[in-house]
Amino acid sequence: MRRRTLRATSRAAAGLAVIALAAGAQPARADAPYPSKPITLLIGFAPGGPTDAIGRVLFKRVSEILNTPVIIENRPGAGGNIGTQELTRVKPDGYTLLYGTSSLTTAPALFNRADLDPTKAFDVAGCSVSVPLILLVAKNDPSANAEDFYKAVKGNPAKYFQGSSGNGSIDHLVSMDIAGRLGLKFQHVPYKGNGPALADLAGGNVNFMYSGSFNSALPIIKAGKVKALAVTSGHRSQALPDIPSLSESVPGLRGFDAGTWQVLAAPKGTPPAVLAKLNDAMQAAMKDPKVKESLDFQGAEPMNMDQKQCNAYIGKEYERWSGTIKRLGLKSE
């Protein structure tokens, strides 16, 4: 009995070994090429805002280029930190991404979230577009240009009220940077978003603001409800070719270049090949004539940076605005 058991056991073991060898002889199944399923794109702001508007146009084309659905999910709140925080918690496989803006470099300092340091918290697939801010003044303001306007503010600071998208927003930070360079003082009126600030400027309730929402500002500029004096980029905007830059029109701001910008981010540890494929698709999408037409209308211009340059740029912006926030003593409300 024992001999038969041993023989049976030996035969069974041999059979298992043959099966194992046969299985080992089969070629390993290759991983499905990326992307092989829908991609979720997080946007840390409400639908209809500048980042959302540009992101939807751009990634509709990216979806076509990659031949896979891109599902946009808005995660507004905490200056964009809600979306960034979610990104840091998902699997780094390229199927959950974040379309972020300059708030990636301002919100961590405002909300005391060192863990969301953009140079460490996630990977960057690539930079997409930059959008300058527009210096807008009330329609009855007598200033002929930005230099005249700043002289008037300096001469009578108590008279001037500046609207903004909120404390610590990029338009607020840019305005304070300019004020520090020119020695300006004025009253700051923070709003809950660009829209309400624009409405109050058109209504004459504030004297000026810096707006990065071209699709909202252009119609009321053309209607004569507000006046555009300058853009904050280092060169003129294609969307407002007749409006000078601050750099060319204000002697004290030579070389000045500021505004908002947008990037595609991925969880830390996402494979470099996936990041490169995403960036290639995004850069190709921006060259599409229909996409380009929409971007031009929104004042958005390609940043034309490779991944290394993009990462370096984000690091410089983080250092710049974190220092400004600290110097001004700003924090989230």
C-alpha positions in Angstrom: 0.0 0.0 0.0 2.8 2.3 0.9 4.7 1.6 -2.3 1.6 2.4 -4.4 1.1 5.6 -2.4 4.7 6.7 -3.0 4.5 5.8 -6.7 1.2 7.7 -7.0 2.7 10.7 -5.2 5.7 10.6 -7.4 3.6 10.4 -10.6 1.5 13.3 -9.3 4.6 15.4 -8.5 6.0 14.6 -11.9 2.7 15.6 -13.5 2.7 18.9 -11.7 6.3 19.6 -12.7 5.3 19.0 -16.4 2.4 21.4 -16.0 4.7 24.0 -14.4 7.3 23.7 -17.1 4.6 23.9 -19.8 3.2 27.0 -18.2 6.7 28.5 -17.9 7.3 27.7 -21.6 4.4 29.9 -22.6 5.4 33.5 -23.4 4.3 36.1 -20.8 1.3 38.2 -21.8 2.5 41.7 -22.7 0.9 44.6 -20.8 -1.7 46.4 -22.7 -0.4 49.6 -24.4 -1.1 52.9 -22.7 -3.8 54.1 -22.7 -6.1 51.0 -22.8 -9.0 52.4 -20.8 -10.6 55.9 -20.1 -8.6 58.6 -18.4 -10.0 60.7 -15.6 -8.9 64.3 -15.7 -9.3 66.3 -12.5 -9.7 70.1 -12.6 -9.5 71.8 -9.2 -12.0 74.5 -10.1 -15.7 74.9 -10.9 -17.0 74.4 -14.4 -17.0 77.5 -16.6 -13.9 79.1 -15.2 -10.8 79.8 -17.3 -9.0 76.6 -16.4 -12.0 74.5 -17.0 -12.9 76.2 -20.3 -9.4 75.7 -21.7 -9.0 72.2 -20.3 -12.2 71.0 -21.9 -11.3 72.3 -25.4 -7.7 71.0 -25.2 -8.5 67.5 -23.8 -11.3 66.9 -26.2 -8.6 66.9 -28.9 -6.2 64.9 -26.7 -8.9 62.3 -26.3 -9.1 62.0 -30.1 -5.3 61.8 -30.5 -5.0 59.0 -27.8 -8.1 57.3 -29.1 -9.5 56.9 -25.6 -12.2 58.8 -23.6 -11.0 61.6 -21.2 -13.5 62.1 -18.5 -13.3 65.5 -16.8 -14.2 65.7 -13.1 -14.2 69.1 -11.4 -12.9 69.2 -7.8 -13.3 72.8 -6.7 -12.2 74.1 -3.3 -9.3 75.3 -1.2 -7.6 77.2 -4.1 -7.2 74.1 -6.2 -5.8 72.0 -3.3 -8.8 69.6 -3.3 -7.9 68.3 -6.7 -4.2 68.3 -6.0 -4.7 66.3 -2.8 -6.8 63.7 -4.6 -4.1 63.3 -7.3 -1.5 62.4 -4.6 -3.7 59.5 -3.4 -4.3 57.7 -6.7 -2.3 55.0 -8.5 0.5 56.3 -10.6 -0.6 54.5 -13.8 -1.5 57.5 -16.0 -5.3 57.0 -15.7 -6.0 59.7 -13.2 -4.4 63.1 -14.0 -4.8 66.7 -13.0 -5.1 69.8 -15.2 -3.7 72.4 -12.9 -2.9 76.1 -13.0 -0.6 78.5 -11.2 -2.5 77.8 -8.0 -0.3 74.7 -7.8 2.5 77.1 -6.8 0.5 79.5 -4.6 -2.1 77.4 -2.7 0.4 75.3 -0.7 1.8 78.4 1.0 -1.6 80.0 1.4 -3.0 76.9 3.1 0.1 75.9 4.9 0.3 72.6 2.9 4.0 71.9 2.5 3.0 68.3 1.6 1.6 69.7 -1.7 4.9 71.3 -2.7 4.7 71.1 -6.5 8.4 70.2 -6.9 7.8 67.0 -4.8 4.1 66.0 -4.5 3.5 64.9 -8.1 5.0 64.5 -11.5 4.5 66.9 -14.4 3.7 65.6 -17.8 4.1 69.0 -19.5 3.3 72.7 -19.6 0.5 73.8 -21.9 -0.4 77.5 -22.0 0.1 80.8 -20.2 -2.5 83.5 -19.9 -1.6 87.1 -18.9 -3.8 89.2 -16.7 -5.5 92.3 -18.1 -5.2 95.6 -16.2 -8.8 96.8 -16.3 -10.1 100.2 -15.1 -13.6 101.7 -14.8 -15.0 103.0 -18.0 -14.9 106.6 -16.7 -11.3 106.5 -15.6 -9.4 109.4 -17.4 -6.0 107.6 -17.6 -4.7 107.3 -21.1 -2.4 104.5 -20.3 -1.1 102.3 -17.5 1.7 104.7 -16.5 -0.8 107.5 -16.1 -3.1 105.3 -14.1 -0.3 104.2 -11.6 0.7 107.8 -11.2 -2.9 108.7 -10.3 -3.1 105.8 -7.8 0.2 106.9 -6.2 -1.0 110.5 -5.9 -4.3 109.6 -4.2 -4.2 106.1 -2.7 -7.4 106.5 -0.6 -9.5 107.0 -3.7 -8.6 103.7 -5.4 -10.3 100.4 -4.7 -9.0 97.2 -6.4 -11.2 94.2 -6.9 -9.7 90.7 -7.1 -10.8 87.1 -7.3 -9.9 86.7 -3.6 -7.1 86.9 -1.1 -4.1 85.0 -2.4 -5.5 84.6 -5.9 -3.0 85.1 -8.7 -4.5 88.4 -9.7 -4.2 89.6 -6.1 -0.6 88.4 -5.9 0.4 90.0 -9.2 -1.2 93.3 -8.1 0.8 93.2 -4.8 4.0 92.4 -6.7 3.4 95.4 -9.0 2.5 97.6 -6.0 5.7 96.7 -4.3 7.8 97.5 -7.4 6.1 100.9 -7.9 5.4 102.0 -4.3 1.6 101.9 -4.7 -1.0 101.8 -2.0 -4.8 101.3 -2.5 -7.8 99.5 -0.9 -8.1 95.8 -1.7 -11.6 94.4 -2.1 -11.5 90.5 -2.4 -14.4 88.8 -4.2 -15.3 85.1 -4.4 -14.1 84.7 -8.0 -13.3 86.7 -11.1 -16.9 87.1 -12.2 -18.3 89.1 -9.3 -15.2 91.3 -9.3 -15.7 92.0 -13.1 -19.4 92.8 -12.5 -18.6 95.3 -9.8 -15.9 96.9 -11.9 -18.3 97.3 -14.8 -20.8 98.7 -12.3 -18.4 101.3 -11.0 -18.1 99.9 -7.5 -14.3 99.3 -7.7 -11.7 101.3 -9.7 -9.6 98.6 -11.2 -8.6 94.9 -11.3 -6.4 92.4 -13.0 -8.4 89.8 -14.8 -7.1 86.5 -16.3 -10.5 85.5 -17.7 -10.3 86.7 -21.3 -13.6 85.0 -22.3 -15.4 87.1 -19.6 -13.4 90.3 -20.0 -13.3 90.7 -23.8 -17.1 91.2 -24.3 -17.3 94.0 -21.7 -14.2 95.6 -23.0 -15.7 95.6 -26.5 -19.0 96.9 -25.1 -17.1 99.8 -23.5 -18.1 98.8 -19.9 -14.5 98.7 -18.8 -11.2 99.9 -20.2 -8.1 97.7 -20.8 -4.9 99.5 -20.2 -2.2 96.8 -20.3 -1.5 93.1 -20.1 0.9 91.6 -17.5 2.9 89.3 -19.8 6.3 90.3 -21.2 4.7 90.9 -24.6 1.4 91.8 -26.1 -1.4 89.3 -26.2 -2.7 88.0 -29.5 -6.2 88.4 -28.1 -5.7 92.1 -27.4 -3.0 93.1 -30.0 -3.7 96.9 -29.5 -3.1 96.8 -25.8 0.5 97.2 -24.6 2.2 95.1 -22.1 3.2 96.6 -18.7 6.8 95.9 -19.6 6.7 98.2 -22.7 4.5 100.9 -21.2 5.6 101.4 -17.6 9.3 102.3 -17.1 9.3 100.8 -13.6 8.1 97.5 -14.9 10.6 96.8 -17.7 10.9 93.0 -18.1 7.9 92.3 -15.9 6.1 89.1 -16.8 3.4 87.5 -14.7 0.1 85.8 -15.0 -1.5 82.4 -14.9 -0.5 79.2 -16.7 -1.7 75.6 -17.0 0.0 72.2 -16.7 -0.8 68.5 -16.9 0.2 66.7 -13.7 0.3 63.0 -12.7 0.7 61.1 -9.5 4.3 60.8 -8.3 5.9 57.7 -9.8 4.0 57.7 -13.1 6.2 55.9 -15.7 8.3 58.4 -17.8 7.0 56.8 -21.0 3.4 57.5 -20.0 4.3 61.1 -19.1 6.0 61.6 -22.5 3.1 60.1 -24.4 0.6 62.4 -22.6 2.8 65.5 -23.2 3.2 64.6 -26.9 -0.6 64.4 -27.2 -1.1 67.6 -25.4 1.4 69.5 -27.5 -0.1 68.1 -30.7 -3.6 69.1 -29.6 -2.5 72.7 -29.1 -1.4 72.8 -32.8 -4.8 71.8 -34.0 -6.4 74.8 -35.9 -9.7 74.6 -34.1 -8.1 74.3 -30.7 -5.6 77.1 -31.5 -8.5 79.4 -32.4 -10.2 78.7 -29.1 -7.0 79.2 -27.1 -6.3 82.5 -28.9 -9.8 83.8 -28.0 -9.1 83.0 -24.4 -5.7 84.8 -24.4 -3.9 81.4 -24.0 -0.5 81.0 -25.7 1.6 77.8 -25.8 4.4 77.8 -23.3 6.7 75.8 -25.7 8.7 74.1 -23.0 9.9 70.5 -22.8 9.4 68.5 -19.6 12.7 69.6 -18.0 12.1 73.2 -18.7 8.5 72.9 -17.5 9.6 71.4 -14.1 12.2 74.1 -13.7 9.6 76.8 -14.4 7.2 75.4 -11.8 10.0 75.4 -9.3 10.8 79.1 -9.9 7.2 80.1 -9.7 6.8 78.2 -6.5 9.8 80.0 -5.0 8.5 83.4 -6.3 5.0 83.2 -5.1 5.7 81.5 -1.8 8.1 84.3 -1.0 5.5 86.9 -2.0 2.9 85.2 0.2 5.2 85.1 3.2 6.3 88.7 2.7 2.7 89.9 2.6 1.6 87.7 5.5 -1.2 86.2 3.5 -3.1 83.0 4.5 -6.3 81.3 3.6 -9.5 82.5 5.1 
